[in-house]
Amino acid sequence: MRRFLGRATRLVAVAVAAGTLLLTAHPAAAATSTSTEGEALVPGATPFQATATVQSGSIWSGGKQMLVKVDSGQTQGMISNTISLPSPSAAAYHVTALLTTGPNYGVVELKFGGHGGNYFDAYSPTTAVKTVEFTDVVVFPGSNSTTVLSVLVASKNAASSGYNAGLDKITMTLQ
C-alpha cells in the first residue's frame, strides 16, 4: 500500500508539473480593445486654431468630456494627442466614439496618425451624447503601440451656430 501511495503521489506531482508547463507555455491573451476618456487628452494636447478644455456634466462618462472650441473667427480647428492601441502593428479597428451633439457643434472628423475620413455631423437642437461607430479603420501605429488621434472640425451643418466638438470617450477594438 505504501508503495502504491508513493507512486500515486509521484504521478500527481508529475501531472501538476506538466499542467503548470502547459499553462505557462501559453501566455495570456493579448488585449484586443483599448478605451480613452476624452478629458484625458486635454493635458498635452496640440492645438491648431482651437482650444481644448475639460467640460463637466452628468451626461458624459465619468462626468467629463474634452470640449474642442474653434478659435474665434476661424472656420476650422483641430486638437491632437497620443492614444494607446492594443496592437503594435498596422491593423483594422472597430472604433466606437462617444461624441457630443448640440446646437453649436460642427462636423467632426477623427484622424488616426494623420489618416482621416471618419466624419460625423455633431449638430442637433439639444445637447446629448451619441455613440458613433466606424468600422474598418486602418491604423498604422507609431512607437510603443500608439497613434496620434486628431479631432478636427472643418465645417458645420447650416443649422449649427458654431464649430465645437466634444469627445467623451473613444474605444478601439481589433477586428
Short mmCIF file of C-alpha atoms in Angstrom, two decimals:
data_model
loop_
_atom_site.label_atom_id
_atom_site.label_comp_id
_atom_site.label_asym_id
_atom_site.label_seq_id
_atom_site.Cartn_x
_atom_site.Cartn_y
_atom_site.Cartn_z
CA MET A 1 0.00 0.00 0.00
CA ARG A 2 2.79 2.38 0.91
CA ARG A 3 4.43 1.71 -2.48
CA PHE A 4 1.14 2.43 -4.26
CA LEU A 5 0.65 5.73 -2.36
CA GLY A 6 4.25 6.79 -3.10
CA ARG A 7 3.76 6.05 -6.80
CA ALA A 8 0.38 7.87 -6.86
CA THR A 9 1.94 10.89 -5.16
CA ARG A 10 4.72 10.97 -7.78
CA LEU A 11 2.15 10.69 -10.60
CA VAL A 12 0.14 13.58 -9.17
CA ALA A 13 3.32 15.66 -8.83
CA VAL A 14 4.25 14.92 -12.46
CA ALA A 15 0.72 15.76 -13.64
CA VAL A 16 0.74 19.03 -11.71
CA ALA A 17 4.16 19.92 -13.11
CA ALA A 18 3.03 19.07 -16.66
CA GLY A 19 -0.11 21.14 -16.18
CA THR A 20 1.99 24.03 -14.95
CA LEU A 21 4.20 23.73 -18.01
CA LEU A 22 1.17 23.67 -20.27
CA LEU A 23 -0.30 26.72 -18.56
CA THR A 24 2.91 28.71 -18.72
CA ALA A 25 3.59 27.72 -22.33
CA HIS A 26 0.56 29.74 -23.45
CA PRO A 27 0.85 33.42 -22.48
CA ALA A 28 -2.25 35.34 -21.54
CA ALA A 29 -4.28 36.54 -24.50
CA ALA A 30 -3.24 39.99 -25.71
CA ALA A 31 -5.66 42.85 -25.23
CA THR A 32 -7.97 43.35 -28.20
CA SER A 33 -9.54 46.64 -27.10
CA THR A 34 -8.50 49.91 -25.52
CA SER A 35 -10.51 52.92 -24.32
CA THR A 36 -9.50 56.52 -23.73
CA GLU A 37 -11.59 59.14 -21.96
CA GLY A 38 -11.72 62.41 -23.90
CA GLU A 39 -10.79 64.54 -20.90
CA ALA A 40 -7.53 62.57 -20.57
CA LEU A 41 -6.46 64.02 -23.93
CA VAL A 42 -6.62 67.66 -22.84
CA PRO A 43 -3.28 67.78 -20.96
CA GLY A 44 -0.51 67.84 -23.55
CA ALA A 45 -2.88 68.35 -26.48
CA THR A 46 -1.50 70.07 -29.57
CA PRO A 47 -3.96 72.70 -30.82
CA PHE A 48 -4.35 74.10 -34.33
CA GLN A 49 -6.70 77.10 -34.36
CA ALA A 50 -8.64 75.56 -31.47
CA THR A 51 -8.58 75.13 -27.71
CA ALA A 52 -9.29 72.03 -25.65
CA THR A 53 -10.80 72.15 -22.19
CA VAL A 54 -12.31 69.66 -19.79
CA GLN A 55 -16.06 70.18 -19.55
CA SER A 56 -18.04 68.66 -16.69
CA GLY A 57 -21.61 67.42 -16.82
CA SER A 58 -23.76 64.48 -15.88
CA ILE A 59 -24.31 63.29 -19.48
CA TRP A 60 -20.68 62.20 -20.02
CA SER A 61 -18.97 59.03 -18.85
CA GLY A 62 -17.01 59.88 -15.73
CA GLY A 63 -18.85 63.21 -15.68
CA LYS A 64 -16.42 64.88 -18.12
CA GLN A 65 -15.54 65.30 -21.79
CA MET A 66 -12.93 67.05 -23.94
CA LEU A 67 -14.53 70.16 -25.44
CA VAL A 68 -12.85 71.42 -28.60
CA LYS A 69 -13.67 75.04 -29.44
CA VAL A 70 -12.52 76.50 -32.74
CA ASP A 71 -10.81 79.86 -32.19
CA SER A 72 -12.91 82.97 -32.76
CA GLY A 73 -13.04 83.99 -36.41
CA GLN A 74 -11.86 80.58 -37.66
CA THR A 75 -13.92 78.06 -39.62
CA GLN A 76 -11.81 75.06 -38.71
CA GLY A 77 -9.70 73.80 -35.86
CA MET A 78 -8.05 70.66 -34.59
CA ILE A 79 -6.73 69.13 -31.36
CA SER A 80 -4.26 66.19 -31.41
CA ASN A 81 -2.84 63.92 -28.74
CA THR A 82 -1.44 60.40 -28.47
CA ILE A 83 -3.58 57.39 -27.56
CA SER A 84 -2.61 53.75 -26.89
CA LEU A 85 -3.51 50.88 -29.21
CA PRO A 86 -3.88 47.16 -28.48
CA SER A 87 -1.73 46.19 -31.49
CA PRO A 88 1.90 47.13 -32.23
CA SER A 89 1.42 46.66 -35.98
CA ALA A 90 -0.93 48.04 -38.63
CA ALA A 91 -4.44 46.73 -38.05
CA ALA A 92 -8.10 47.34 -38.80
CA TYR A 93 -10.18 48.60 -35.89
CA HIS A 94 -13.80 49.00 -35.00
CA VAL A 95 -13.94 52.46 -33.43
CA THR A 96 -16.71 53.41 -31.02
CA ALA A 97 -16.72 57.10 -30.21
CA LEU A 98 -19.00 58.78 -27.70
CA LEU A 99 -19.38 62.23 -29.27
CA THR A 100 -21.37 65.18 -28.05
CA THR A 101 -24.05 66.72 -30.24
CA GLY A 102 -25.56 70.15 -29.77
CA PRO A 103 -26.79 73.38 -31.36
CA ASN A 104 -23.28 74.83 -31.74
CA TYR A 105 -21.39 71.69 -32.78
CA GLY A 106 -19.77 71.18 -36.19
CA VAL A 107 -18.92 68.29 -38.49
CA VAL A 108 -16.26 66.28 -36.66
CA GLU A 109 -13.57 64.20 -38.33
CA LEU A 110 -11.49 61.68 -36.37
CA LYS A 111 -7.99 61.13 -37.74
CA PHE A 112 -5.60 58.39 -36.65
CA GLY A 113 -1.93 59.05 -37.36
CA GLY A 114 -2.91 61.71 -39.88
CA HIS A 115 -5.31 59.44 -41.79
CA GLY A 116 -8.95 60.53 -41.66
CA GLY A 117 -12.24 60.06 -43.37
CA ASN A 118 -14.25 59.26 -40.24
CA TYR A 119 -16.86 62.07 -40.26
CA PHE A 120 -19.82 62.80 -38.01
CA ASP A 121 -22.25 65.74 -38.14
CA ALA A 122 -22.49 66.68 -34.45
CA TYR A 123 -25.29 69.23 -34.86
CA SER A 124 -28.55 68.63 -33.00
CA PRO A 125 -31.07 71.06 -31.49
CA THR A 126 -30.30 69.78 -27.96
CA THR A 127 -27.10 68.69 -26.25
CA ALA A 128 -26.69 64.91 -25.99
CA VAL A 129 -24.11 62.14 -26.30
CA LYS A 130 -24.27 59.91 -29.35
CA THR A 131 -22.49 56.60 -29.89
CA VAL A 132 -20.85 56.68 -33.31
CA GLU A 133 -19.45 53.52 -34.88
CA PHE A 134 -16.69 53.45 -37.51
CA THR A 135 -15.64 50.08 -38.95
CA ASP A 136 -12.52 49.04 -40.84
CA VAL A 137 -10.46 51.99 -39.60
CA VAL A 138 -6.88 51.04 -40.54
CA VAL A 139 -4.30 52.44 -38.13
CA PHE A 140 -0.53 52.40 -38.59
CA PRO A 141 0.86 52.75 -35.07
CA GLY A 142 3.88 54.80 -34.18
CA SER A 143 6.32 53.82 -31.47
CA ASN A 144 5.12 51.94 -28.39
CA SER A 145 1.76 50.87 -29.92
CA THR A 146 0.42 54.42 -30.01
CA THR A 147 -1.09 56.70 -32.62
CA VAL A 148 -1.98 60.36 -32.78
CA LEU A 149 -5.71 60.93 -32.53
CA SER A 150 -6.82 64.24 -34.05
CA VAL A 151 -10.28 65.70 -33.56
CA LEU A 152 -10.85 68.05 -36.49
CA VAL A 153 -13.77 70.41 -37.03
CA ALA A 154 -13.60 71.72 -40.60
CA SER A 155 -17.20 72.52 -41.40
CA LYS A 156 -20.65 72.73 -39.87
CA ASN A 157 -24.25 71.99 -40.59
CA ALA A 158 -26.08 75.10 -41.87
CA ALA A 159 -28.34 74.95 -38.79
CA SER A 160 -25.42 74.95 -36.34
CA SER A 161 -24.33 78.17 -34.65
CA GLY A 162 -20.71 77.05 -34.11
CA TYR A 163 -17.79 74.74 -34.69
CA ASN A 164 -17.50 72.88 -31.38
CA ALA A 165 -16.61 69.22 -30.96
CA GLY A 166 -16.97 67.08 -27.87
CA LEU A 167 -15.23 63.75 -27.29
CA ASP A 168 -16.49 61.83 -24.28
CA LYS A 169 -14.72 58.51 -24.88
CA ILE A 170 -13.15 56.51 -27.68
CA THR A 171 -12.80 52.71 -27.79
CA MET A 172 -10.73 50.88 -30.40
CA THR A 173 -11.28 47.15 -30.88
CA LEU A 174 -9.21 44.98 -33.20
CA GLN A 175 -11.27 43.49 -36.00
#
